[in-house]
Amino acid sequence: MFDRIVAAIAFAAGVTAGIGLFSLYDISIDDPGVRREARAGYVARAEMIALEAELEELRRQRDAIAAWRDRYAVALARAEKERADLERIRESERVNYAGELERAGRACLLDRTDIDWLRRGE
């Protein structure tokens, strides 16, 4: 009977020692490695999410700039057309006025440089 008690105690001590050694291995070697790997994965994922957000922001800015450029090109074309139309109207008025002066027997002594000077407002 004593042998059975000693064997049971020895078995319990062996099991306890095994659990203790496993726990010591788990706490000191395995868990830090698992934590390190988890952190490394988390950092890589966080960096990937940050880079994706940055890429999305750059795309948004690119699209906004393209839309602005298109609006500017349309406005510029419209302004150039209006300027050309006004220039044609002014030239037509000048020619008509010169014709009126000539028919009335008068002369306009202004030449092209004088007209350009008046237009610039100098």
CSV table of N, CA and C in Angstrom, one decimal:
chain,number,residue,atom,x,y,z
A,1,MET,N,0.8,-1.2,0.0
A,1,MET,CA,0.0,0.0,0.0
A,1,MET,C,0.9,1.3,0.0
A,2,PHE,N,1.9,1.2,0.8
A,2,PHE,CA,2.8,2.4,0.8
A,2,PHE,C,3.4,2.6,-0.5
A,3,ASP,N,3.7,1.5,-1.2
A,3,ASP,CA,4.3,1.6,-2.6
A,3,ASP,C,3.3,2.3,-3.5
A,4,ARG,N,2.1,2.0,-3.3
A,4,ARG,CA,1.0,2.6,-4.2
A,4,ARG,C,0.9,4.1,-3.9
A,5,ILE,N,1.0,4.5,-2.6
A,5,ILE,CA,1.0,5.9,-2.3
A,5,ILE,C,2.2,6.7,-2.8
A,6,VAL,N,3.4,6.0,-2.7
A,6,VAL,CA,4.6,6.7,-3.2
A,6,VAL,C,4.5,6.8,-4.7
A,7,ALA,N,4.0,5.7,-5.3
A,7,ALA,CA,3.9,5.7,-6.8
A,7,ALA,C,2.9,6.8,-7.2
A,8,ALA,N,1.8,7.0,-6.5
A,8,ALA,CA,0.8,8.0,-6.8
A,8,ALA,C,1.4,9.4,-6.6
A,9,ILE,N,2.2,9.5,-5.5
A,9,ILE,CA,2.8,10.8,-5.2
A,9,ILE,C,3.8,11.1,-6.3
A,10,ALA,N,4.6,10.1,-6.6
A,10,ALA,CA,5.6,10.3,-7.7
A,10,ALA,C,5.0,10.6,-9.0
A,11,PHE,N,3.9,9.9,-9.3
A,11,PHE,CA,3.2,10.2,-10.5
A,11,PHE,C,2.6,11.7,-10.5
A,12,ALA,N,2.0,12.0,-9.4
A,12,ALA,CA,1.5,13.4,-9.3
A,12,ALA,C,2.6,14.4,-9.4
A,13,ALA,N,3.8,14.1,-8.7
A,13,ALA,CA,4.9,15.0,-8.8
A,13,ALA,C,5.4,15.1,-10.2
A,14,GLY,N,5.5,14.0,-10.9
A,14,GLY,CA,5.9,14.0,-12.3
A,14,GLY,C,5.0,14.8,-13.2
A,15,VAL,N,3.7,14.6,-13.0
A,15,VAL,CA,2.7,15.3,-13.8
A,15,VAL,C,2.8,16.8,-13.4
A,16,THR,N,2.9,17.2,-12.1
A,16,THR,CA,3.1,18.6,-11.7
A,16,THR,C,4.4,19.2,-12.3
A,17,ALA,N,5.5,18.4,-12.3
A,17,ALA,CA,6.7,18.9,-12.8
A,17,ALA,C,6.6,19.1,-14.4
A,18,GLY,N,5.9,18.1,-15.0
A,18,GLY,CA,5.7,18.3,-16.5
A,18,GLY,C,4.8,19.5,-16.8
A,19,ILE,N,3.8,19.7,-16.0
A,19,ILE,CA,2.9,20.9,-16.2
A,19,ILE,C,3.7,22.1,-16.0
A,20,GLY,N,4.5,22.1,-14.9
A,20,GLY,CA,5.3,23.3,-14.5
A,20,GLY,C,6.3,23.6,-15.6
A,21,LEU,N,7.0,22.5,-16.1
A,21,LEU,CA,8.0,22.8,-17.2
A,21,LEU,C,7.3,23.3,-18.5
A,22,PHE,N,6.1,22.7,-18.8
A,22,PHE,CA,5.4,23.1,-20.0
A,22,PHE,C,5.0,24.6,-19.8
A,23,SER,N,4.5,24.9,-18.6
A,23,SER,CA,4.1,26.3,-18.3
A,23,SER,C,5.2,27.3,-18.4
A,24,LEU,N,6.4,26.8,-17.8
A,24,LEU,CA,7.6,27.7,-17.9
A,24,LEU,C,8.0,27.9,-19.4
A,25,TYR,N,8.0,26.8,-20.2
A,25,TYR,CA,8.3,26.9,-21.6
A,25,TYR,C,7.3,27.9,-22.3
A,26,ASP,N,6.0,27.7,-22.0
A,26,ASP,CA,4.9,28.5,-22.6
A,26,ASP,C,5.1,29.9,-22.3
A,27,ILE,N,5.3,30.2,-21.0
A,27,ILE,CA,5.4,31.6,-20.5
A,27,ILE,C,6.7,32.3,-21.0
A,28,SER,N,7.8,31.6,-20.9
A,28,SER,CA,9.1,32.2,-21.2
A,28,SER,C,9.5,32.2,-22.7
A,29,ILE,N,9.1,31.2,-23.4
A,29,ILE,CA,9.6,31.0,-24.8
A,29,ILE,C,8.5,31.2,-25.8
A,30,ASP,N,7.4,30.4,-25.6
A,30,ASP,CA,6.4,30.4,-26.7
A,30,ASP,C,5.5,31.7,-26.7
A,31,ASP,N,5.0,32.2,-25.6
A,31,ASP,CA,4.2,33.3,-25.6
A,31,ASP,C,4.8,34.6,-26.1
A,32,PRO,N,6.1,34.9,-25.7
A,32,PRO,CA,6.7,36.1,-26.3
A,32,PRO,C,6.9,35.9,-27.8
A,33,GLY,N,7.2,34.7,-28.3
A,33,GLY,CA,7.3,34.6,-29.7
A,33,GLY,C,5.9,34.8,-30.4
A,34,VAL,N,4.9,34.3,-29.8
A,34,VAL,CA,3.5,34.4,-30.4
A,34,VAL,C,3.2,35.9,-30.4
A,35,ARG,N,3.5,36.6,-29.2
A,35,ARG,CA,3.2,38.0,-29.2
A,35,ARG,C,4.0,38.8,-30.2
A,36,ARG,N,5.3,38.5,-30.4
A,36,ARG,CA,6.1,39.1,-31.3
A,36,ARG,C,5.5,39.0,-32.8
A,37,GLU,N,5.2,37.7,-33.1
A,37,GLU,CA,4.6,37.5,-34.4
A,37,GLU,C,3.3,38.2,-34.6
A,38,ALA,N,2.4,38.2,-33.5
A,38,ALA,CA,1.2,38.9,-33.6
A,38,ALA,C,1.4,40.4,-33.8
A,39,ARG,N,2.4,41.0,-33.1
A,39,ARG,CA,2.7,42.4,-33.2
A,39,ARG,C,3.2,42.7,-34.6
A,40,ALA,N,4.1,41.8,-35.1
A,40,ALA,CA,4.7,42.1,-36.4
A,40,ALA,C,3.5,42.0,-37.5
A,41,GLY,N,2.6,41.1,-37.4
A,41,GLY,CA,1.5,41.0,-38.3
A,41,GLY,C,0.6,42.3,-38.1
A,42,TYR,N,0.4,42.7,-36.9
A,42,TYR,CA,-0.5,43.9,-36.7
A,42,TYR,C,0.2,45.1,-37.3
A,43,VAL,N,1.5,45.3,-37.1
A,43,VAL,CA,2.2,46.4,-37.6
A,43,VAL,C,2.2,46.4,-39.2
A,44,ALA,N,2.4,45.3,-39.7
A,44,ALA,CA,2.3,45.2,-41.2
A,44,ALA,C,0.9,45.5,-41.7
A,45,ARG,N,-0.1,45.0,-41.0
A,45,ARG,CA,-1.5,45.3,-41.4
A,45,ARG,C,-1.8,46.8,-41.2
A,46,ALA,N,-1.3,47.4,-40.1
A,46,ALA,CA,-1.6,48.8,-39.9
A,46,ALA,C,-0.9,49.6,-40.9
A,47,GLU,N,0.4,49.3,-41.3
A,47,GLU,CA,1.1,50.0,-42.3
A,47,GLU,C,0.4,49.9,-43.7
A,48,MET,N,-0.1,48.7,-44.0
A,48,MET,CA,-0.9,48.5,-45.2
A,48,MET,C,-2.1,49.3,-45.3
A,49,ILE,N,-2.9,49.4,-44.2
A,49,ILE,CA,-4.1,50.2,-44.1
A,49,ILE,C,-3.7,51.6,-44.3
A,50,ALA,N,-2.7,52.1,-43.6
A,50,ALA,CA,-2.2,53.5,-43.8
A,50,ALA,C,-1.8,53.8,-45.2
A,51,LEU,N,-1.1,52.9,-45.8
A,51,LEU,CA,-0.7,53.1,-47.2
A,51,LEU,C,-1.9,53.1,-48.2
A,52,GLU,N,-2.9,52.3,-47.9
A,52,GLU,CA,-4.1,52.2,-48.7
A,52,GLU,C,-4.9,53.5,-48.6
A,53,ALA,N,-4.9,54.1,-47.3
A,53,ALA,CA,-5.6,55.3,-47.1
A,53,ALA,C,-4.9,56.5,-47.8
A,54,GLU,N,-3.6,56.4,-47.8
A,54,GLU,CA,-2.8,57.5,-48.4
A,54,GLU,C,-3.0,57.4,-49.9
A,55,LEU,N,-3.0,56.2,-50.5
A,55,LEU,CA,-3.2,56.0,-51.9
A,55,LEU,C,-4.6,56.5,-52.3
A,56,GLU,N,-5.6,56.2,-51.5
A,56,GLU,CA,-7.0,56.7,-51.8
A,56,GLU,C,-7.0,58.2,-51.7
A,57,GLU,N,-6.3,58.9,-50.8
A,57,GLU,CA,-6.3,60.3,-50.7
A,57,GLU,C,-5.6,60.9,-52.0
A,58,LEU,N,-4.5,60.3,-52.4
A,58,LEU,CA,-3.8,60.7,-53.6
A,58,LEU,C,-4.7,60.6,-54.8
A,59,ARG,N,-5.5,59.5,-54.9
A,59,ARG,CA,-6.4,59.4,-56.0
A,59,ARG,C,-7.5,60.4,-56.0
A,60,ARG,N,-8.0,60.7,-54.8
A,60,ARG,CA,-9.0,61.8,-54.6
A,60,ARG,C,-8.5,63.1,-55.1
A,61,GLN,N,-7.3,63.4,-54.6
A,61,GLN,CA,-6.6,64.7,-55.0
A,61,GLN,C,-6.4,64.7,-56.6
A,62,ARG,N,-6.0,63.6,-57.1
A,62,ARG,CA,-5.8,63.6,-58.6
A,62,ARG,C,-7.1,63.8,-59.3
A,63,ASP,N,-8.2,63.2,-58.9
A,63,ASP,CA,-9.5,63.4,-59.5
A,63,ASP,C,-10.0,64.8,-59.3
A,64,ALA,N,-9.7,65.4,-58.2
A,64,ALA,CA,-10.1,66.8,-57.9
A,64,ALA,C,-9.4,67.7,-58.8
A,65,ILE,N,-8.1,67.5,-59.0
A,65,ILE,CA,-7.2,68.3,-59.9
A,65,ILE,C,-7.7,68.2,-61.3
A,66,ALA,N,-8.0,67.0,-61.7
A,66,ALA,CA,-8.4,66.7,-63.1
A,66,ALA,C,-9.7,67.4,-63.4
A,67,ALA,N,-10.7,67.4,-62.4
A,67,ALA,CA,-11.9,68.1,-62.6
A,67,ALA,C,-11.7,69.6,-62.6
A,68,TRP,N,-10.9,70.1,-61.8
A,68,TRP,CA,-10.6,71.5,-61.8
A,68,TRP,C,-9.9,71.9,-63.1
A,69,ARG,N,-9.0,71.1,-63.6
A,69,ARG,CA,-8.3,71.4,-64.9
A,69,ARG,C,-9.3,71.4,-66.0
A,70,ASP,N,-10.3,70.5,-66.0
A,70,ASP,CA,-11.3,70.4,-67.1
A,70,ASP,C,-12.2,71.7,-67.0
A,71,ARG,N,-12.6,72.1,-65.8
A,71,ARG,CA,-13.4,73.3,-65.7
A,71,ARG,C,-12.7,74.5,-66.1
A,72,TYR,N,-11.4,74.6,-65.8
A,72,TYR,CA,-10.6,75.7,-66.1
A,72,TYR,C,-10.4,75.8,-67.7
A,73,ALA,N,-10.2,74.6,-68.3
A,73,ALA,CA,-10.0,74.6,-69.8
A,73,ALA,C,-11.3,75.1,-70.4
A,74,VAL,N,-12.5,74.7,-69.9
A,74,VAL,CA,-13.7,75.1,-70.5
A,74,VAL,C,-13.9,76.6,-70.3
A,75,ALA,N,-13.6,77.1,-69.1
A,75,ALA,CA,-13.7,78.5,-68.9
A,75,ALA,C,-12.7,79.3,-69.7
A,76,LEU,N,-11.5,78.8,-69.9
A,76,LEU,CA,-10.5,79.5,-70.7
A,76,LEU,C,-10.9,79.6,-72.1
A,77,ALA,N,-11.4,78.5,-72.7
A,77,ALA,CA,-11.9,78.4,-74.0
A,77,ALA,C,-13.0,79.4,-74.2
A,78,ARG,N,-14.0,79.5,-73.3
A,78,ARG,CA,-15.1,80.4,-73.4
A,78,ARG,C,-14.6,81.9,-73.3
A,79,ALA,N,-13.6,82.1,-72.4
A,79,ALA,CA,-13.1,83.5,-72.3
A,79,ALA,C,-12.3,83.9,-73.6
A,80,GLU,N,-11.6,83.0,-74.2
A,80,GLU,CA,-10.9,83.3,-75.4
A,80,GLU,C,-11.8,83.5,-76.6
A,81,LYS,N,-12.9,82.7,-76.6
A,81,LYS,CA,-13.9,82.9,-77.7
A,81,LYS,C,-14.6,84.3,-77.5
A,82,GLU,N,-14.9,84.7,-76.3
A,82,GLU,CA,-15.5,86.0,-76.0
A,82,GLU,C,-14.6,87.1,-76.4
A,83,ARG,N,-13.3,86.9,-76.1
A,83,ARG,CA,-12.3,87.9,-76.4
A,83,ARG,C,-12.2,88.1,-77.9
A,84,ALA,N,-12.2,86.9,-78.6
A,84,ALA,CA,-12.1,87.0,-80.1
A,84,ALA,C,-13.3,87.6,-80.7
A,85,ASP,N,-14.5,87.3,-80.1
A,85,ASP,CA,-15.7,87.9,-80.6
A,85,ASP,C,-15.7,89.4,-80.4
A,86,LEU,N,-15.3,89.9,-79.2
A,86,LEU,CA,-15.2,91.3,-78.9
A,86,LEU,C,-14.2,92.0,-79.9
A,87,GLU,N,-13.1,91.3,-80.1
A,87,GLU,CA,-12.1,91.9,-81.0
A,87,GLU,C,-12.7,92.0,-82.4
A,88,ARG,N,-13.4,91.0,-82.9
A,88,ARG,CA,-14.1,91.1,-84.2
A,88,ARG,C,-15.1,92.3,-84.3
A,89,ILE,N,-15.8,92.4,-83.2
A,89,ILE,CA,-16.8,93.5,-83.1
A,89,ILE,C,-16.1,94.8,-83.1
A,90,ARG,N,-15.1,95.0,-82.3
A,90,ARG,CA,-14.3,96.3,-82.3
A,90,ARG,C,-13.7,96.6,-83.7
A,91,GLU,N,-13.1,95.6,-84.3
A,91,GLU,CA,-12.5,95.8,-85.6
A,91,GLU,C,-13.6,96.2,-86.6
A,92,SER,N,-14.7,95.5,-86.6
A,92,SER,CA,-15.8,95.9,-87.5
A,92,SER,C,-16.3,97.3,-87.2
A,93,GLU,N,-16.5,97.7,-86.0
A,93,GLU,CA,-16.9,99.0,-85.6
A,93,GLU,C,-15.9,100.1,-86.1
A,94,ARG,N,-14.6,99.7,-86.0
A,94,ARG,CA,-13.5,100.7,-86.4
A,94,ARG,C,-13.6,100.8,-87.9
A,95,VAL,N,-13.8,99.7,-88.6
A,95,VAL,CA,-13.8,99.8,-90.1
A,95,VAL,C,-15.1,100.6,-90.5
A,96,ASN,N,-16.2,100.3,-89.9
A,96,ASN,CA,-17.4,101.1,-90.2
A,96,ASN,C,-17.3,102.5,-89.9
A,97,TYR,N,-16.7,102.9,-88.8
A,97,TYR,CA,-16.4,104.3,-88.5
A,97,TYR,C,-15.5,105.0,-89.5
A,98,ALA,N,-14.5,104.3,-89.9
A,98,ALA,CA,-13.5,104.8,-90.9
A,98,ALA,C,-14.3,105.0,-92.2
A,99,GLY,N,-15.2,104.1,-92.5
A,99,GLY,CA,-16.0,104.3,-93.8
A,99,GLY,C,-16.9,105.5,-93.7
A,100,GLU,N,-17.5,105.7,-92.5
A,100,GLU,CA,-18.4,106.8,-92.3
A,100,GLU,C,-17.6,108.1,-92.4
A,101,LEU,N,-16.4,108.2,-91.8
A,101,LEU,CA,-15.6,109.4,-91.9
A,101,LEU,C,-15.2,109.7,-93.4
A,102,GLU,N,-14.9,108.6,-94.1
A,102,GLU,CA,-14.5,108.8,-95.5
A,102,GLU,C,-15.6,109.3,-96.3
A,103,ARG,N,-16.8,108.7,-96.1
A,103,ARG,CA,-18.0,109.2,-96.8
A,103,ARG,C,-18.4,110.6,-96.5
A,104,ALA,N,-18.1,111.0,-95.3
A,104,ALA,CA,-18.3,112.4,-94.9
A,104,ALA,C,-17.2,113.4,-95.3
A,105,GLY,N,-16.2,112.9,-95.9
A,105,GLY,CA,-15.1,113.7,-96.3
A,105,GLY,C,-14.1,114.1,-95.2
A,106,ARG,N,-14.1,113.3,-94.2
A,106,ARG,CA,-13.2,113.5,-93.1
A,106,ARG,C,-12.2,112.4,-93.0
A,107,ALA,N,-11.1,112.6,-92.3
A,107,ALA,CA,-10.1,111.5,-92.2
A,107,ALA,C,-9.8,111.3,-90.8
A,108,CYS,N,-9.6,110.0,-90.5
A,108,CYS,CA,-9.1,109.6,-89.1
A,108,CYS,C,-7.6,109.5,-89.2
A,109,LEU,N,-6.9,110.4,-88.4
A,109,LEU,CA,-5.5,110.4,-88.5
A,109,LEU,C,-4.8,109.4,-87.5
A,110,LEU,N,-5.7,108.6,-86.9
A,110,LEU,CA,-5.1,107.5,-86.0
A,110,LEU,C,-4.7,106.4,-86.8
A,111,ASP,N,-3.5,105.8,-86.5
A,111,ASP,CA,-3.1,104.6,-87.1
A,111,ASP,C,-3.2,103.4,-86.1
A,112,ARG,N,-2.8,102.3,-86.5
A,112,ARG,CA,-2.9,101.1,-85.7
A,112,ARG,C,-2.2,101.2,-84.4
A,113,THR,N,-1.0,101.8,-84.3
A,113,THR,CA,-0.3,102.0,-83.0
A,113,THR,C,-1.1,102.9,-82.1
A,114,ASP,N,-1.7,103.9,-82.6
A,114,ASP,CA,-2.5,104.8,-81.7
A,114,ASP,C,-3.7,104.0,-81.2
A,115,ILE,N,-4.3,103.2,-82.0
A,115,ILE,CA,-5.5,102.4,-81.5
A,115,ILE,C,-5.0,101.4,-80.5
A,116,ASP,N,-3.9,100.8,-80.7
A,116,ASP,CA,-3.4,99.8,-79.7
A,116,ASP,C,-3.1,100.5,-78.4
A,117,TRP,N,-2.5,101.7,-78.5
A,117,TRP,CA,-2.2,102.5,-77.3
A,117,TRP,C,-3.5,102.8,-76.5
A,118,LEU,N,-4.5,103.2,-77.2
A,118,LEU,CA,-5.8,103.6,-76.6
A,118,LEU,C,-6.4,102.3,-75.9
A,119,ARG,N,-6.3,101.2,-76.6
A,119,ARG,CA,-6.8,100.0,-76.0
A,119,ARG,C,-6.1,99.6,-74.7
A,120,ARG,N,-4.8,99.8,-74.7
A,120,ARG,CA,-4.0,99.4,-73.5
A,120,ARG,C,-4.3,100.4,-72.4
A,121,GLY,N,-4.8,101.6,-72.7
A,121,GLY,CA,-5.1,102.5,-71.7
A,121,GLY,C,-3.9,103.3,-71.1
A,122,GLU,N,-2.9,103.4,-71.9
A,122,GLU,CA,-1.7,104.0,-71.4
A,122,GLU,C,-1.8,105.5,-71.4
